[in-house]
Short mmCIF file of C-alpha atoms in Angstrom, two decimals:
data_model
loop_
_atom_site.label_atom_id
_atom_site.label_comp_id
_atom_site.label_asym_id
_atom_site.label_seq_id
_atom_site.Cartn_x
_atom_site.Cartn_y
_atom_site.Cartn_z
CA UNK A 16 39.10 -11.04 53.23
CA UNK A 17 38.85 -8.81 56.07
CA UNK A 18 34.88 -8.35 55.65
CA UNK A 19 34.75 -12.01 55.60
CA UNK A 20 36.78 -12.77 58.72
CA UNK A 21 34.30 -10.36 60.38
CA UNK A 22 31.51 -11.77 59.65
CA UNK A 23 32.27 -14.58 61.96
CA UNK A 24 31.12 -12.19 64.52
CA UNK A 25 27.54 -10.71 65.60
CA UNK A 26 26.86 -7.43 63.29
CA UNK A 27 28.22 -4.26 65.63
CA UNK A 28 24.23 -3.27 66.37
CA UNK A 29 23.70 -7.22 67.64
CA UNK A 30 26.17 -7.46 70.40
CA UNK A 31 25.47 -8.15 73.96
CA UNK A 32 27.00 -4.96 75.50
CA UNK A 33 26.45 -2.95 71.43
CA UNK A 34 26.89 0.37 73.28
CA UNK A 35 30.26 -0.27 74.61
CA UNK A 36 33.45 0.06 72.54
CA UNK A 37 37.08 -1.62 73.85
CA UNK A 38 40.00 0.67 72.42
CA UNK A 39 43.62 -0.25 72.98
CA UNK A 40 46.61 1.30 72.68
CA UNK A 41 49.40 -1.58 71.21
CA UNK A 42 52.84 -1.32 72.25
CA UNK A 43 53.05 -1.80 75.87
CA UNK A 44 49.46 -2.69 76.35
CA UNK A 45 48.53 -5.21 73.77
CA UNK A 46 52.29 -7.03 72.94
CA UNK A 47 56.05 -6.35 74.72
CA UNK A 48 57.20 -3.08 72.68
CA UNK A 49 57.46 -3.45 69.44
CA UNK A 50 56.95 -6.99 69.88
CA UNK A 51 54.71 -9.96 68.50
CA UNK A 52 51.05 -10.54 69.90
CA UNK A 53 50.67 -13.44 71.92
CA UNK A 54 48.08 -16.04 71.19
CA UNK A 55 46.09 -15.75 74.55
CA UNK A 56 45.95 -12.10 74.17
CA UNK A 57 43.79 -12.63 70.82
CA UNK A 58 42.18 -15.43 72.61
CA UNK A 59 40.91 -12.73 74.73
CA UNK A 60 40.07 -10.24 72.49
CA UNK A 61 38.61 -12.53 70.29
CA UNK A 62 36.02 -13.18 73.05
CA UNK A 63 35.74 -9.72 73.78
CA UNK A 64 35.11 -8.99 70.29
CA UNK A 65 31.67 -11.52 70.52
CA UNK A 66 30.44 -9.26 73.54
CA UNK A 67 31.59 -5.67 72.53
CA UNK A 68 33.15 -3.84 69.70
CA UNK A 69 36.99 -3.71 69.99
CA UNK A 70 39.78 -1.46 68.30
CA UNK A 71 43.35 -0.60 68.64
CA UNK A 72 44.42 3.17 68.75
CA UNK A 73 48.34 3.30 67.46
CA UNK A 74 51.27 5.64 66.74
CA UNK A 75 52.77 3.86 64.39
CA UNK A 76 51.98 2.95 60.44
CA UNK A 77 49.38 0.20 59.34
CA UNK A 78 52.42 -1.76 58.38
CA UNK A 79 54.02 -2.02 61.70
CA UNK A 80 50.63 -2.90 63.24
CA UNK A 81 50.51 -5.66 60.98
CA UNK A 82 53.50 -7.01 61.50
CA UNK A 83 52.31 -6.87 65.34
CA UNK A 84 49.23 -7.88 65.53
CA UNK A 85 48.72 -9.60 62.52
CA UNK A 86 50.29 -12.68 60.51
CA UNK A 87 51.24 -13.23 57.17
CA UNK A 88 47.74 -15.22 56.38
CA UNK A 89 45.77 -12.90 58.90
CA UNK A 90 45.03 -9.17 58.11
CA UNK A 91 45.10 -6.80 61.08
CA UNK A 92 42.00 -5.50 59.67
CA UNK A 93 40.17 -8.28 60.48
CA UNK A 94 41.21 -9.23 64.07
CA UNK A 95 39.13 -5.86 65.20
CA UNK A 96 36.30 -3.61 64.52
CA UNK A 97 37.56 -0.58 64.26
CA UNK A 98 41.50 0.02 63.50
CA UNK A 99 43.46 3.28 64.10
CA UNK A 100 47.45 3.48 63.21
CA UNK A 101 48.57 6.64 63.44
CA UNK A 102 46.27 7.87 65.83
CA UNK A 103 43.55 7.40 63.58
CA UNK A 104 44.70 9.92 60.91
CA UNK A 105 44.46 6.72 58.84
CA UNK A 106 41.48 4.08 59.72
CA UNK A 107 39.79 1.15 59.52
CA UNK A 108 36.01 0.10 60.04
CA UNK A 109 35.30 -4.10 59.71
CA UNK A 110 38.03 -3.96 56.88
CA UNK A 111 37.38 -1.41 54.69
CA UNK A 112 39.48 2.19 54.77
CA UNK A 113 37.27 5.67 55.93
CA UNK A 114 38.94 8.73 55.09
CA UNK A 115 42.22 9.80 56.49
CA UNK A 116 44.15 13.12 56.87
CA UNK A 117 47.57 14.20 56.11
CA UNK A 118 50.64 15.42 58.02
CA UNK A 119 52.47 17.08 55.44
CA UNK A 120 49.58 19.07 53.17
CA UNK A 121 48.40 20.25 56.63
CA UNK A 122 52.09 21.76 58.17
CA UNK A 123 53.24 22.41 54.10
CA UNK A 124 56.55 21.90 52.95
CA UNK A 125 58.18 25.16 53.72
CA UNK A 126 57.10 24.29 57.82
CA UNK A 127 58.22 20.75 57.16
CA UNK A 128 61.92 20.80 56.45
CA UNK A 129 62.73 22.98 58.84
CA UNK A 130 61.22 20.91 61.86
CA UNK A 131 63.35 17.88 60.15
CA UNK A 132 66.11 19.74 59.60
CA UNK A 133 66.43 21.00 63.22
CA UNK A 134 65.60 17.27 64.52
CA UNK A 135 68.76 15.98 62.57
CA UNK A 136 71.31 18.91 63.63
CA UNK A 137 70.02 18.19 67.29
CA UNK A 138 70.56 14.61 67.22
CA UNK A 139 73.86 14.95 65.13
CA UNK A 140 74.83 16.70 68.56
CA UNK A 141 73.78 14.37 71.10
CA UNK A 142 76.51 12.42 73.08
CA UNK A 143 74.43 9.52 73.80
CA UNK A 144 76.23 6.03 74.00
CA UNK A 145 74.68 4.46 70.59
CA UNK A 146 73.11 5.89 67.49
CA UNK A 147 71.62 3.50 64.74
CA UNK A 148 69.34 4.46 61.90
CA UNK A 149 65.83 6.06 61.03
CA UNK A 150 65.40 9.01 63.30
CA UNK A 151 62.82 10.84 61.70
CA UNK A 152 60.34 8.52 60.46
CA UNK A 153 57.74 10.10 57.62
CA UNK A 154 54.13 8.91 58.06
CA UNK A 155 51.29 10.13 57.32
CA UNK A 156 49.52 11.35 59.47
CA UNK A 157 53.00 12.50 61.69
CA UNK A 158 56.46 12.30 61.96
CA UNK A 159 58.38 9.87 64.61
CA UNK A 160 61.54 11.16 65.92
CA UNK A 161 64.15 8.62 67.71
CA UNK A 162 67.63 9.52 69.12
CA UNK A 163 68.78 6.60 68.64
CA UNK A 164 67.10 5.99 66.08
CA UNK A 165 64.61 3.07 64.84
CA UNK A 166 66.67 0.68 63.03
CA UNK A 167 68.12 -0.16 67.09
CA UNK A 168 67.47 -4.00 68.03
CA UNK A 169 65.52 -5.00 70.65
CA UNK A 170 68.43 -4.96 73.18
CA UNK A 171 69.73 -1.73 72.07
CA UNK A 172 66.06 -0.07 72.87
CA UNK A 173 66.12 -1.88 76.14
CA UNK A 174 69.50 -0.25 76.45
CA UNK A 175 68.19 3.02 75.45
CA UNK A 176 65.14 3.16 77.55
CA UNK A 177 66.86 2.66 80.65
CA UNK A 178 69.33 5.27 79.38
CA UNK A 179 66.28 7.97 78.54
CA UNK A 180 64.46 7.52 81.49
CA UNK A 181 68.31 8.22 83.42
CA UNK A 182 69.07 11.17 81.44
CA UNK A 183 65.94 12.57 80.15
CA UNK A 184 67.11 12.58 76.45
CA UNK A 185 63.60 12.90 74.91
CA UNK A 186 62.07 15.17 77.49
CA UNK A 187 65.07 17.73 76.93
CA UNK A 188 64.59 17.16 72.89
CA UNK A 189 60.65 17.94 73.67
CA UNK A 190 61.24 20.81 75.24
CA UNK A 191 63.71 22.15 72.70
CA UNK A 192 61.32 21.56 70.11
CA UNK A 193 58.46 23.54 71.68
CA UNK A 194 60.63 26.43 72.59
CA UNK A 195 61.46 26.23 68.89
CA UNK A 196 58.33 25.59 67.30
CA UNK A 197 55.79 27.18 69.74
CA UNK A 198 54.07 28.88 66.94
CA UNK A 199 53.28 25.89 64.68
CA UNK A 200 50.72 24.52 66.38
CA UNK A 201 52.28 21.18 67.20
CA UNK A 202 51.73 18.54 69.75
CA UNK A 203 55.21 16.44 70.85
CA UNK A 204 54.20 13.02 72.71
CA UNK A 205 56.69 10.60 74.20
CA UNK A 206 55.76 7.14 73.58
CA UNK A 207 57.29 3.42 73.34
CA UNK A 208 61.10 2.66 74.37
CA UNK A 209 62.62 5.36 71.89
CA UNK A 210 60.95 7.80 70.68
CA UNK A 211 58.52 10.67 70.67
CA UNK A 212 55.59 11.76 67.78
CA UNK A 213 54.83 15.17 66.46
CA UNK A 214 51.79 16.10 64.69
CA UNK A 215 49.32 18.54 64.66
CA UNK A 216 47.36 19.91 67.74
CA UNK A 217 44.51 17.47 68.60
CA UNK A 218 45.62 15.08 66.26
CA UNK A 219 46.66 12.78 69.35
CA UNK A 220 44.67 9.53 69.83
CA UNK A 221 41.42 11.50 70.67
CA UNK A 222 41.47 11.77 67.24
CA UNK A 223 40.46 8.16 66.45
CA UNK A 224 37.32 8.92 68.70
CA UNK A 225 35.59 10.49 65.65
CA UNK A 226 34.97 7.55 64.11
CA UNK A 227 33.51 6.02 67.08
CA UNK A 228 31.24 8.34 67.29
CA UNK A 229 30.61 8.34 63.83
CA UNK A 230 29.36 5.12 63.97
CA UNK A 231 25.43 5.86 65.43
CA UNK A 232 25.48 7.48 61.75
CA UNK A 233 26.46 4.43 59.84
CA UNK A 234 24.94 1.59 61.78
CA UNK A 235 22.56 3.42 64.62
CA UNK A 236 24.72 2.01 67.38
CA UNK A 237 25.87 4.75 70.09
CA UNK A 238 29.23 4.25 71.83
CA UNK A 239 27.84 5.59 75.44
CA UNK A 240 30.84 3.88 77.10
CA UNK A 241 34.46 3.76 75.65
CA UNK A 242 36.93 2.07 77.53
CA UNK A 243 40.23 2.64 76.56
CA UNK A 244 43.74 0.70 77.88
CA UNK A 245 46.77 2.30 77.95
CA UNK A 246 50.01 2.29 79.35
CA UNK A 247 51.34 5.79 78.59
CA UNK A 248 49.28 7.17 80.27
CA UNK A 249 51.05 10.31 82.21
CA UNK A 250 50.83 13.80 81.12
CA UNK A 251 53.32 14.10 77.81
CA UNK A 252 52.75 9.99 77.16
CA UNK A 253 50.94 9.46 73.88
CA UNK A 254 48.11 7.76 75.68
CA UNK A 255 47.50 10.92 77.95
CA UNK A 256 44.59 13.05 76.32
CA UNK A 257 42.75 9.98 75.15
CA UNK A 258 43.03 8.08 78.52
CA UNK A 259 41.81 11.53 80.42
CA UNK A 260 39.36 12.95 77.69
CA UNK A 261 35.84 12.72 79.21
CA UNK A 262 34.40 11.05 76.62
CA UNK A 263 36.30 7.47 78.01
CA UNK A 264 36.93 5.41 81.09
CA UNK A 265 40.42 4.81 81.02
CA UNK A 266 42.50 2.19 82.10
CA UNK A 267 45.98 2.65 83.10
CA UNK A 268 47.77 -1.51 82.78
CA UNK A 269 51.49 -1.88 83.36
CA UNK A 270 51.70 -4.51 80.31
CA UNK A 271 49.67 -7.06 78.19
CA UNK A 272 49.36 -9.29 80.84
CA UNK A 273 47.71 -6.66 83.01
CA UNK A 274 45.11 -5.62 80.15
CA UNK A 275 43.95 -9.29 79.74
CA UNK A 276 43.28 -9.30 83.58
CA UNK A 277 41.89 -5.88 83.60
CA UNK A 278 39.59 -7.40 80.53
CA UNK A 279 38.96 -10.78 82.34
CA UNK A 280 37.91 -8.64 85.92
CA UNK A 281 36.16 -6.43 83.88
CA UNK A 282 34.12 -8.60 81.35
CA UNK A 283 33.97 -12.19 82.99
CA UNK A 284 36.47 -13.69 80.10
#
């Protein structure tokens, strides 16, 4: 289904601008955290996606990007070209899966519990005003960490955010980690309202830019200019190293409806 809702679209080596890819980061930049897409926003992309390839770079699962981005008749999948939850570690090109990589055979069990271990004892300690559910979430290519934990409604991680950027909460929990865990090669990036990722050095976004590049292999068509929107995009958000790697022209927005001007300015739309 998602091949065929591609097809509605110019093959990647027949569009206008072929060498340029759009890549977007999702919460904060394509929908509200953690929030639904709005229609103009895949008005927008939708007539991006007839001039230049397009693709979303996430933290989170494939599952919470559908639930996102997608509907319950309309497959993520096919709403872009190229689609990277968890940083890429697992991917999508036009619909169909390319290989992925894995969090846990990489650090090992052994490694594994006691990162987890240490995350729980340190938030079992926190005196923060509310705690919910879910704070370490398993995925597969990483693991997300919340103090509060992800089970917290929307107002509670509106709560928490103003909270956390007050009291540092994360930062401090960062920076306990990587006094802890300097030696096991681990990168910790803040991201969202609530929580922060950790996975494996240069397994950050820039790690979805292999399969861009991958691309003049499989169809002939060279990304020479990447453009890619973010809104974490300060040193220790989880849009940093993608936003300032050389290989892309990044674009700091301050929300959705700052990306579909950026993309309006920036592509006539």
């Amino acid at each position: 289904m998602a091949t065929q809702a591609a097809s509605v679209y110019p093959p990647l080596e027949d569009r206008p601008i072929k060498n340029t890819i759009c890549l977007f980061d999702v919460d904060g930049t394509l929908t509200p955290a953690r929030r639904d897409v709005s229609p103009e926003m895949l008005q927008i992309l939708s007539q991006l996606r007839h001039k230049c390839a397009i693709g979303f770079v996430g933290g989170s699962d494939l599952v919470k990007q559908q639930e996102q981005l997608g509907t319950s008749t309309i497959n993520v999948t096919s709403l872009f070209d190229f689609c990277c939850p968890e940083n890429g570690l697992t991917a999508f090109r036009l619909g169909e899966p390319l290989e992925g990589s894995s969090f846990i055979q990489w650090i090992g069990e052994d490694k594994y519990m006691k990162l987890v271990n240490f995350c729980l004892a340190y938030i079992a300690n926190l005196d923060i005003p509310k705690k919910r559910g879910t704070f370490v979430e398993f995925r597969k290519g990483m693991i997300n960490v919340s103090p509060i934990g992800r089970n917290a409604t929307t107002e509670e991680r509106n709560e928490y955010e103003k909270y956390d950027k007050e009291h540092g909460v994360r930062t401090k929990f960062v920076q306990a980690l990587r006094e802890k865990f300097g030696d096991f090669g681990l990168t910790f990036s803040i991201g969202g309202q609530i929580s922060f990722d950790v996975f494996p050095a240069g397994w950050d976004k820039t790690f979805a830019l292999r399969h861009v590049e991958n691309e003049e292999k499989v169809s002939g068509v060279k990304y020479s200019t990447i453009h890619f929107f973010g809104d974490k995009t300060f040193k220790g958000g989880n849009d940093y190293e993608i936003y300032s790697d050389p290989r892309t022209t990044g674009h700091s927005v301050t929300g959705p409806d700052d990306t579909m001007k950026l993309l309006k300015e920036l592509f006539s739309l």
